[in-house]
């Protein structure tokens, strides 16, 4: 099975900073990748699918890129409400594995 | 507006069977473009996909859980269900049900894709 890794596992940044999270698949998955945001104590929320397509209603400061094995989620200007753990998920085929998560905090 | 609601016992004894239902409202579980999945999250841990079902009964399971998991669908009640056998404390988690998108390819539907709508989750504790 394809393994998903994320880096860093956690980060602390200032409000207004540009934040980049990386997700890597152990084998190529084309663009079959989604990103989710899970705020503390809350339900995961879909941010991006198809590696770069923004889900309706998601702020435009979020963007995704990549294909094959390497993907990035970028927050162009970090806001206090972006404090959360971010997960990638592959869906090229089953198992639909999630990455281990990246915890984003405000410095 | 689509809503999913998990229900079931919050406490299960070790070696017994965990059973949860997910009731779908605001859309038909028979919708051609959607699959229906279960995901769990152990306390303080990440998300783990358990399995997914299509209204026709086609299922996909996580290989790590496949020997203990069954997912079924009841289209008459607009519900789908999860059973997990022989539970241990390691199965203690918040269990989420979620809608999983498919892509309409015309004659067929694609395999499952991303999860776009989630239930609120239900905590199941395995303890004697």
PDB file of C-alpha atoms in Angstrom:
ATOM      1  CA  UNK A   1       0.000   0.000   0.000  1.00  0.00           C
ATOM      2  CA  UNK A   2       0.999   3.602  -0.624  1.00  0.00           C
ATOM      3  CA  UNK A   3       2.200   5.445   2.460  1.00  0.00           C
ATOM      4  CA  UNK A   4       1.501   9.124   3.057  1.00  0.00           C
ATOM      5  CA  UNK A   5       3.868  11.369   4.987  1.00  0.00           C
ATOM      6  CA  UNK A   6       3.576  15.034   5.941  1.00  0.00           C
ATOM      7  CA  UNK A   7       6.119  17.610   6.971  1.00  0.00           C
ATOM      8  CA  UNK A   8       6.550  19.290   9.250  1.00  0.00           C
ATOM      9  CA  UNK A   9       4.569  17.501  11.939  1.00  0.00           C
ATOM     10  CA  UNK A  10       3.959  20.861  13.563  1.00  0.00           C
ATOM     11  CA  UNK A  11       4.776  24.490  12.974  1.00  0.00           C
ATOM     12  CA  UNK A  12       4.375  27.817  14.672  1.00  0.00           C
ATOM     13  CA  UNK A  13       4.052  30.972  12.590  1.00  0.00           C
ATOM     14  CA  UNK A  14       2.974  34.561  13.005  1.00  0.00           C
ATOM     15  CA  UNK A  15      -0.280  36.055  11.791  1.00  0.00           C
ATOM     16  CA  UNK A  16       0.186  37.132   8.209  1.00  0.00           C
ATOM     17  CA  UNK A  17       2.963  34.634   7.491  1.00  0.00           C
ATOM     18  CA  UNK A  18       2.971  32.392   4.447  1.00  0.00           C
ATOM     19  CA  UNK A  19       2.734  28.764   5.590  1.00  0.00           C
ATOM     20  CA  UNK A  20       3.545  25.709   3.492  1.00  0.00           C
ATOM     21  CA  UNK A  21       2.785  22.106   4.407  1.00  0.00           C
ATOM     22  CA  UNK A  22       4.134  19.204   2.388  1.00  0.00           C
ATOM     23  CA  UNK A  23       2.509  15.827   1.750  1.00  0.00           C
ATOM     24  CA  UNK A  24       4.420  13.029   0.074  1.00  0.00           C
ATOM     25  CA  UNK A  25       3.128   9.731  -1.316  1.00  0.00           C
ATOM     26  CA  UNK A  26       5.409   6.692  -1.453  1.00  0.00           C
ATOM     27  CA  UNK A  27       4.244   6.081  -5.037  1.00  0.00           C
ATOM     28  CA  UNK A  28       2.691   8.320  -7.659  1.00  0.00           C
ATOM     29  CA  UNK A  29      -0.965   9.175  -7.196  1.00  0.00           C
ATOM     30  CA  UNK A  30      -1.410  11.686 -10.029  1.00  0.00           C
ATOM     31  CA  UNK A  31      -3.582  14.480  -8.599  1.00  0.00           C
ATOM     32  CA  UNK A  32      -5.795  12.230  -6.501  1.00  0.00           C
ATOM     33  CA  UNK A  33      -5.138  14.123  -3.295  1.00  0.00           C
ATOM     34  CA  UNK A  34      -7.349  16.043  -0.878  1.00  0.00           C
ATOM     35  CA  UNK A  35      -6.578  18.317   2.052  1.00  0.00           C
ATOM     36  CA  UNK A  36      -8.635  18.667   5.239  1.00  0.00           C
ATOM     37  CA  UNK A  37      -8.582  21.078   8.139  1.00  0.00           C
ATOM     38  CA  UNK A  38      -9.508  19.926  11.637  1.00  0.00           C
ATOM     39  CA  UNK A  39      -9.819  22.625  14.262  1.00  0.00           C
ATOM     40  CA  UNK A  40      -9.436  21.564  17.899  1.00  0.00           C
ATOM     41  CA  UNK A  41     -12.450  19.555  19.006  1.00  0.00           C
ATOM     42  CA  UNK A  42     -14.148  19.897  15.634  1.00  0.00           C
ATOM     43  CA  UNK A  43     -15.027  17.772  12.630  1.00  0.00           C
ATOM     44  CA  UNK A  44     -12.599  17.613   9.701  1.00  0.00           C
ATOM     45  CA  UNK A  45     -13.455  19.976   6.870  1.00  0.00           C
ATOM     46  CA  UNK A  46     -12.593  19.506   3.205  1.00  0.00           C
ATOM     47  CA  UNK A  47     -10.364  22.286   1.882  1.00  0.00           C
ATOM     48  CA  UNK A  48      -8.988  21.078  -1.431  1.00  0.00           C
ATOM     49  CA  UNK A  49      -9.492  18.132  -3.793  1.00  0.00           C
ATOM     50  CA  UNK A  50      -7.831  17.160  -7.016  1.00  0.00           C
ATOM     51  CA  UNK A  51      -4.622  18.479  -5.458  1.00  0.00           C
ATOM     52  CA  UNK A  52      -5.488  22.084  -6.291  1.00  0.00           C
ATOM     53  CA  UNK A  53      -9.263  22.619  -6.540  1.00  0.00           C
ATOM     54  CA  UNK A  54     -10.601  24.754  -3.710  1.00  0.00           C
ATOM     55  CA  UNK A  55     -13.798  23.449  -2.128  1.00  0.00           C
ATOM     56  CA  UNK A  56     -16.678  25.923  -2.285  1.00  0.00           C
ATOM     57  CA  UNK A  57     -16.641  28.390   0.598  1.00  0.00           C
ATOM     58  CA  UNK A  58     -12.995  27.892   1.510  1.00  0.00           C
ATOM     59  CA  UNK A  59     -11.040  31.171   1.748  1.00  0.00           C
ATOM     60  CA  UNK A  60      -8.782  31.925  -1.181  1.00  0.00           C
ATOM     61  CA  UNK A  61      -5.725  32.211   1.064  1.00  0.00           C
ATOM     62  CA  UNK A  62      -5.656  28.408   0.934  1.00  0.00           C
ATOM     63  CA  UNK A  63      -4.140  26.813  -2.151  1.00  0.00           C
ATOM     64  CA  UNK A  64      -2.825  23.426  -3.167  1.00  0.00           C
ATOM     65  CA  UNK A  65      -0.359  22.213  -5.736  1.00  0.00           C
ATOM     66  CA  UNK A  66       1.550  19.162  -6.845  1.00  0.00           C
ATOM     67  CA  UNK A  67       1.119  15.893  -8.663  1.00  0.00           C
ATOM     68  CA  UNK A  68       2.674  12.464  -8.615  1.00  0.00           C
ATOM     69  CA  UNK A  69       4.310  12.062  -5.231  1.00  0.00           C
ATOM     70  CA  UNK A  70       4.825  15.591  -3.886  1.00  0.00           C
ATOM     71  CA  UNK A  71       2.087  17.996  -2.861  1.00  0.00           C
ATOM     72  CA  UNK A  72       1.853  21.253  -0.945  1.00  0.00           C
ATOM     73  CA  UNK A  73      -0.836  23.117   0.936  1.00  0.00           C
ATOM     74  CA  UNK A  74      -0.152  26.827   1.250  1.00  0.00           C
ATOM     75  CA  UNK A  75      -1.801  29.389   3.475  1.00  0.00           C
ATOM     76  CA  UNK A  76      -0.819  32.703   1.921  1.00  0.00           C
ATOM     77  CA  UNK A  77      -1.475  34.811   5.018  1.00  0.00           C
ATOM     78  CA  UNK A  78      -1.992  32.891   8.229  1.00  0.00           C
ATOM     79  CA  UNK A  79      -5.007  33.960  10.278  1.00  0.00           C
ATOM     80  CA  UNK A  80      -5.835  33.140  13.920  1.00  0.00           C
ATOM     81  CA  UNK A  81      -8.785  31.000  12.783  1.00  0.00           C
ATOM     82  CA  UNK A  82      -6.404  28.797  10.788  1.00  0.00           C
ATOM     83  CA  UNK A  83      -5.096  27.155  13.966  1.00  0.00           C
ATOM     84  CA  UNK A  84      -5.794  23.511  13.227  1.00  0.00           C
ATOM     85  CA  UNK A  85      -4.335  20.209  12.186  1.00  0.00           C
ATOM     86  CA  UNK A  86      -4.154  19.677   8.444  1.00  0.00           C
ATOM     87  CA  UNK A  87      -4.382  16.237   6.828  1.00  0.00           C
ATOM     88  CA  UNK A  88      -3.792  15.070   3.293  1.00  0.00           C
ATOM     89  CA  UNK A  89      -5.649  12.040   1.904  1.00  0.00           C
ATOM     90  CA  UNK A  90      -4.988  10.008  -1.197  1.00  0.00           C
ATOM     91  CA  UNK A  91      -7.828   8.581  -3.278  1.00  0.00           C
ATOM     92  CA  UNK A  92      -6.249   7.159  -6.419  1.00  0.00           C
ATOM     93  CA  UNK A  93      -7.408   3.789  -5.147  1.00  0.00           C
ATOM     94  CA  UNK A  94      -8.216   2.028  -1.864  1.00  0.00           C
ATOM     95  CA  UNK A  95      -7.026   2.194   0.847  1.00  0.00           C
ATOM     96  CA  UNK A  96      -7.913   5.889   1.058  1.00  0.00           C
ATOM     97  CA  UNK A  97      -5.087   6.717   3.426  1.00  0.00           C
ATOM     98  CA  UNK A  98      -4.714   9.945   5.369  1.00  0.00           C
ATOM     99  CA  UNK A  99      -1.382  11.533   6.160  1.00  0.00           C
ATOM    100  CA  UNK A 100      -0.349  11.806   9.826  1.00  0.00           C
ATOM    101  CA  UNK A 101      -1.254  15.493  10.042  1.00  0.00           C
ATOM    102  CA  UNK A 102       0.474  18.833  10.499  1.00  0.00           C
ATOM    103  CA  UNK A 103      -0.436  20.941  13.500  1.00  0.00           C
ATOM    104  CA  UNK A 104      -0.405  24.686  12.823  1.00  0.00           C
ATOM    105  CA  UNK A 105      -0.166  27.133  15.705  1.00  0.00           C
ATOM    106  CA  UNK A 106       0.182  30.891  16.031  1.00  0.00           C
ATOM    107  CA  UNK A 107       3.485  32.201  17.325  1.00  0.00           C
TER     108      UNK A 107
ATOM    109  CA  UNK B   1     -28.811  20.487   3.252  1.00  0.00           C
ATOM    110  CA  UNK B   2     -27.033  17.179   3.674  1.00  0.00           C
ATOM    111  CA  UNK B   3     -26.589  15.953   7.232  1.00  0.00           C
ATOM    112  CA  UNK B   4     -25.085  12.754   8.562  1.00  0.00           C
ATOM    113  CA  UNK B   5     -25.649  11.549  12.120  1.00  0.00           C
ATOM    114  CA  UNK B   6     -23.862   8.694  13.817  1.00  0.00           C
ATOM    115  CA  UNK B   7     -25.623   6.661  16.485  1.00  0.00           C
ATOM    116  CA  UNK B   8     -24.798   3.695  18.660  1.00  0.00           C
ATOM    117  CA  UNK B   9     -23.439   2.654  22.053  1.00  0.00           C
ATOM    118  CA  UNK B  10     -20.746   4.813  23.561  1.00  0.00           C
ATOM    119  CA  UNK B  11     -19.264   1.949  25.552  1.00  0.00           C
ATOM    120  CA  UNK B  12     -18.370  -1.522  24.304  1.00  0.00           C
ATOM    121  CA  UNK B  13     -16.691  -4.319  26.252  1.00  0.00           C
ATOM    122  CA  UNK B  14     -13.425  -5.851  25.051  1.00  0.00           C
ATOM    123  CA  UNK B  15     -13.881  -8.807  22.666  1.00  0.00           C
ATOM    124  CA  UNK B  16     -17.427  -7.714  21.833  1.00  0.00           C
ATOM    125  CA  UNK B  17     -18.812  -6.133  18.657  1.00  0.00           C
ATOM    126  CA  UNK B  18     -19.045  -2.416  18.004  1.00  0.00           C
ATOM    127  CA  UNK B  19     -22.087  -1.416  15.949  1.00  0.00           C
ATOM    128  CA  UNK B  20     -22.825   2.059  14.648  1.00  0.00           C
ATOM    129  CA  UNK B  21     -25.368   3.509  12.266  1.00  0.00           C
ATOM    130  CA  UNK B  22     -25.194   6.621  10.151  1.00  0.00           C
ATOM    131  CA  UNK B  23     -28.465   8.266   9.198  1.00  0.00           C
ATOM    132  CA  UNK B  24     -28.367  10.430   6.083  1.00  0.00           C
ATOM    133  CA  UNK B  25     -30.800  13.316   5.712  1.00  0.00           C
ATOM    134  CA  UNK B  26     -31.145  15.930   3.009  1.00  0.00           C
ATOM    135  CA  UNK B  27     -30.150  13.566   0.202  1.00  0.00           C
ATOM    136  CA  UNK B  28     -30.814  10.030  -0.904  1.00  0.00           C
ATOM    137  CA  UNK B  29     -28.248   7.393  -0.057  1.00  0.00           C
ATOM    138  CA  UNK B  30     -29.106   5.990  -3.500  1.00  0.00           C
ATOM    139  CA  UNK B  31     -27.637   9.053  -5.231  1.00  0.00           C
ATOM    140  CA  UNK B  32     -25.521   7.782  -8.112  1.00  0.00           C
ATOM    141  CA  UNK B  33     -22.553  10.077  -7.504  1.00  0.00           C
ATOM    142  CA  UNK B  34     -21.847   9.347  -3.876  1.00  0.00           C
ATOM    143  CA  UNK B  35     -20.294   6.737  -1.677  1.00  0.00           C
ATOM    144  CA  UNK B  36     -20.616   6.540   2.100  1.00  0.00           C
ATOM    145  CA  UNK B  37     -17.680   5.990   4.398  1.00  0.00           C
ATOM    146  CA  UNK B  38     -16.491   5.490   7.954  1.00  0.00           C
ATOM    147  CA  UNK B  39     -13.384   7.112   9.439  1.00  0.00           C
ATOM    148  CA  UNK B  40     -12.121   6.926  12.998  1.00  0.00           C
ATOM    149  CA  UNK B  41      -9.794   8.993  15.160  1.00  0.00           C
ATOM    150  CA  UNK B  42      -8.250   7.612  18.328  1.00  0.00           C
ATOM    151  CA  UNK B  43      -7.827  10.154  21.136  1.00  0.00           C
ATOM    152  CA  UNK B  44      -5.052  12.574  20.236  1.00  0.00           C
ATOM    153  CA  UNK B  45      -4.281  10.724  17.000  1.00  0.00           C
ATOM    154  CA  UNK B  46      -4.852  11.154  13.293  1.00  0.00           C
ATOM    155  CA  UNK B  47      -7.594  10.050  10.915  1.00  0.00           C
ATOM    156  CA  UNK B  48      -7.904   6.423   9.866  1.00  0.00           C
ATOM    157  CA  UNK B  49     -10.143   5.364   6.989  1.00  0.00           C
ATOM    158  CA  UNK B  50     -12.161   2.260   7.907  1.00  0.00           C
ATOM    159  CA  UNK B  51     -14.253   1.519   4.847  1.00  0.00           C
ATOM    160  CA  UNK B  52     -16.688   2.753   2.229  1.00  0.00           C
ATOM    161  CA  UNK B  53     -19.896   1.496   0.657  1.00  0.00           C
ATOM    162  CA  UNK B  54     -21.950   2.311  -2.442  1.00  0.00           C
ATOM    163  CA  UNK B  55     -25.728   2.046  -2.340  1.00  0.00           C
ATOM    164  CA  UNK B  56     -25.516  -1.055  -4.523  1.00  0.00           C
ATOM    165  CA  UNK B  57     -23.573  -2.779  -1.750  1.00  0.00           C
ATOM    166  CA  UNK B  58     -20.091  -2.506  -3.245  1.00  0.00           C
ATOM    167  CA  UNK B  59     -17.609  -2.123  -0.409  1.00  0.00           C
ATOM    168  CA  UNK B  60     -14.021  -1.062   0.087  1.00  0.00           C
ATOM    169  CA  UNK B  61     -12.214  -1.863   3.340  1.00  0.00           C
ATOM    170  CA  UNK B  62      -8.969  -0.851   4.989  1.00  0.00           C
ATOM    171  CA  UNK B  63      -6.765  -3.955   4.767  1.00  0.00           C
ATOM    172  CA  UNK B  64      -5.629  -3.416   8.350  1.00  0.00           C
ATOM    173  CA  UNK B  65      -9.211  -3.811   9.605  1.00  0.00           C
ATOM    174  CA  UNK B  66     -10.801  -5.914   6.880  1.00  0.00           C
ATOM    175  CA  UNK B  67     -10.913  -9.138   8.891  1.00  0.00           C
ATOM    176  CA  UNK B  68     -13.032  -7.468  11.582  1.00  0.00           C
ATOM    177  CA  UNK B  69     -15.145  -4.927   9.681  1.00  0.00           C
ATOM    178  CA  UNK B  70     -18.472  -5.097   7.888  1.00  0.00           C
ATOM    179  CA  UNK B  71     -20.212  -2.103   6.330  1.00  0.00           C
ATOM    180  CA  UNK B  72     -23.778  -2.440   5.096  1.00  0.00           C
ATOM    181  CA  UNK B  73     -26.421  -0.151   3.648  1.00  0.00           C
ATOM    182  CA  UNK B  74     -30.171   0.099   4.233  1.00  0.00           C
ATOM    183  CA  UNK B  75     -31.553   2.202   1.411  1.00  0.00           C
ATOM    184  CA  UNK B  76     -35.111   2.010   2.777  1.00  0.00           C
ATOM    185  CA  UNK B  77     -33.976   3.813   5.936  1.00  0.00           C
ATOM    186  CA  UNK B  78     -31.353   6.001   4.218  1.00  0.00           C
ATOM    187  CA  UNK B  79     -28.779   4.556   6.597  1.00  0.00           C
ATOM    188  CA  UNK B  80     -25.499   2.728   6.454  1.00  0.00           C
ATOM    189  CA  UNK B  81     -23.886   0.782   9.249  1.00  0.00           C
ATOM    190  CA  UNK B  82     -20.540  -0.290  10.649  1.00  0.00           C
ATOM    191  CA  UNK B  83     -19.752  -3.381  12.669  1.00  0.00           C
ATOM    192  CA  UNK B  84     -16.301  -4.016  14.123  1.00  0.00           C
ATOM    193  CA  UNK B  85     -15.728  -7.376  15.776  1.00  0.00           C
ATOM    194  CA  UNK B  86     -13.441  -8.444  18.596  1.00  0.00           C
ATOM    195  CA  UNK B  87     -12.727  -4.934  19.807  1.00  0.00           C
ATOM    196  CA  UNK B  88      -9.891  -4.002  22.138  1.00  0.00           C
ATOM    197  CA  UNK B  89      -8.942  -0.797  23.925  1.00  0.00           C
ATOM    198  CA  UNK B  90      -7.008   0.160  20.790  1.00  0.00           C
ATOM    199  CA  UNK B  91     -10.351   0.561  18.997  1.00  0.00           C
ATOM    200  CA  UNK B  92     -11.393   3.404  21.317  1.00  0.00           C
ATOM    201  CA  UNK B  93     -11.970   6.361  19.010  1.00  0.00           C
ATOM    202  CA  UNK B  94     -14.309   8.977  17.647  1.00  0.00           C
ATOM    203  CA  UNK B  95     -16.062   7.380  14.701  1.00  0.00           C
ATOM    204  CA  UNK B  96     -17.176   9.598  11.835  1.00  0.00           C
ATOM    205  CA  UNK B  97     -19.444   8.787   8.947  1.00  0.00           C
ATOM    206  CA  UNK B  98     -18.986  10.830   5.807  1.00  0.00           C
ATOM    207  CA  UNK B  99     -20.109  11.219   2.227  1.00  0.00           C
ATOM    208  CA  UNK B 100     -17.423  10.297  -0.259  1.00  0.00           C
ATOM    209  CA  UNK B 101     -17.594  11.733  -3.727  1.00  0.00           C
ATOM    210  CA  UNK B 102     -17.563   9.732  -6.923  1.00  0.00           C
ATOM    211  CA  UNK B 103     -17.116  11.099 -10.416  1.00  0.00           C
ATOM    212  CA  UNK B 104     -19.847  10.408 -12.957  1.00  0.00           C
ATOM    213  CA  UNK B 105     -18.068   8.891 -15.947  1.00  0.00           C
ATOM    214  CA  UNK B 106     -21.250   8.411 -17.938  1.00  0.00           C
ATOM    215  CA  UNK B 107     -21.870   4.707 -18.045  1.00  0.00           C
ATOM    216  CA  UNK B 108     -20.128   4.095 -14.749  1.00  0.00           C
ATOM    217  CA  UNK B 109     -19.223   5.890 -11.548  1.00  0.00           C
ATOM    218  CA  UNK B 110     -15.587   6.330 -10.590  1.00  0.00           C
ATOM    219  CA  UNK B 111     -14.144   4.702  -7.467  1.00  0.00           C
ATOM    220  CA  UNK B 112     -14.525   6.782  -4.296  1.00  0.00           C
ATOM    221  CA  UNK B 113     -12.725  10.110  -4.053  1.00  0.00           C
ATOM    222  CA  UNK B 114     -12.637  12.753  -1.322  1.00  0.00           C
ATOM    223  CA  UNK B 115     -14.879  13.114   1.735  1.00  0.00           C
ATOM    224  CA  UNK B 116     -16.936  16.286   1.386  1.00  0.00           C
ATOM    225  CA  UNK B 117     -19.461  16.081   4.239  1.00  0.00           C
ATOM    226  CA  UNK B 118     -18.884  14.601   7.671  1.00  0.00           C
ATOM    227  CA  UNK B 119     -21.087  13.701  10.610  1.00  0.00           C
ATOM    228  CA  UNK B 120     -20.386  15.154  14.027  1.00  0.00           C
ATOM    229  CA  UNK B 121     -18.696  11.973  15.191  1.00  0.00           C
ATOM    230  CA  UNK B 122     -19.424   9.668  18.090  1.00  0.00           C
ATOM    231  CA  UNK B 123     -16.979   8.562  20.763  1.00  0.00           C
ATOM    232  CA  UNK B 124     -16.852   4.830  21.351  1.00  0.00           C
ATOM    233  CA  UNK B 125     -14.885   3.637  24.348  1.00  0.00           C
ATOM    234  CA  UNK B 126     -13.810   0.018  24.659  1.00  0.00           C
ATOM    235  CA  UNK B 127     -13.606  -0.866  28.330  1.00  0.00           C
ATOM    236  CA  UNK B 128     -14.869  -3.455  30.755  1.00  0.00           C
TER     237      UNK B 128
END
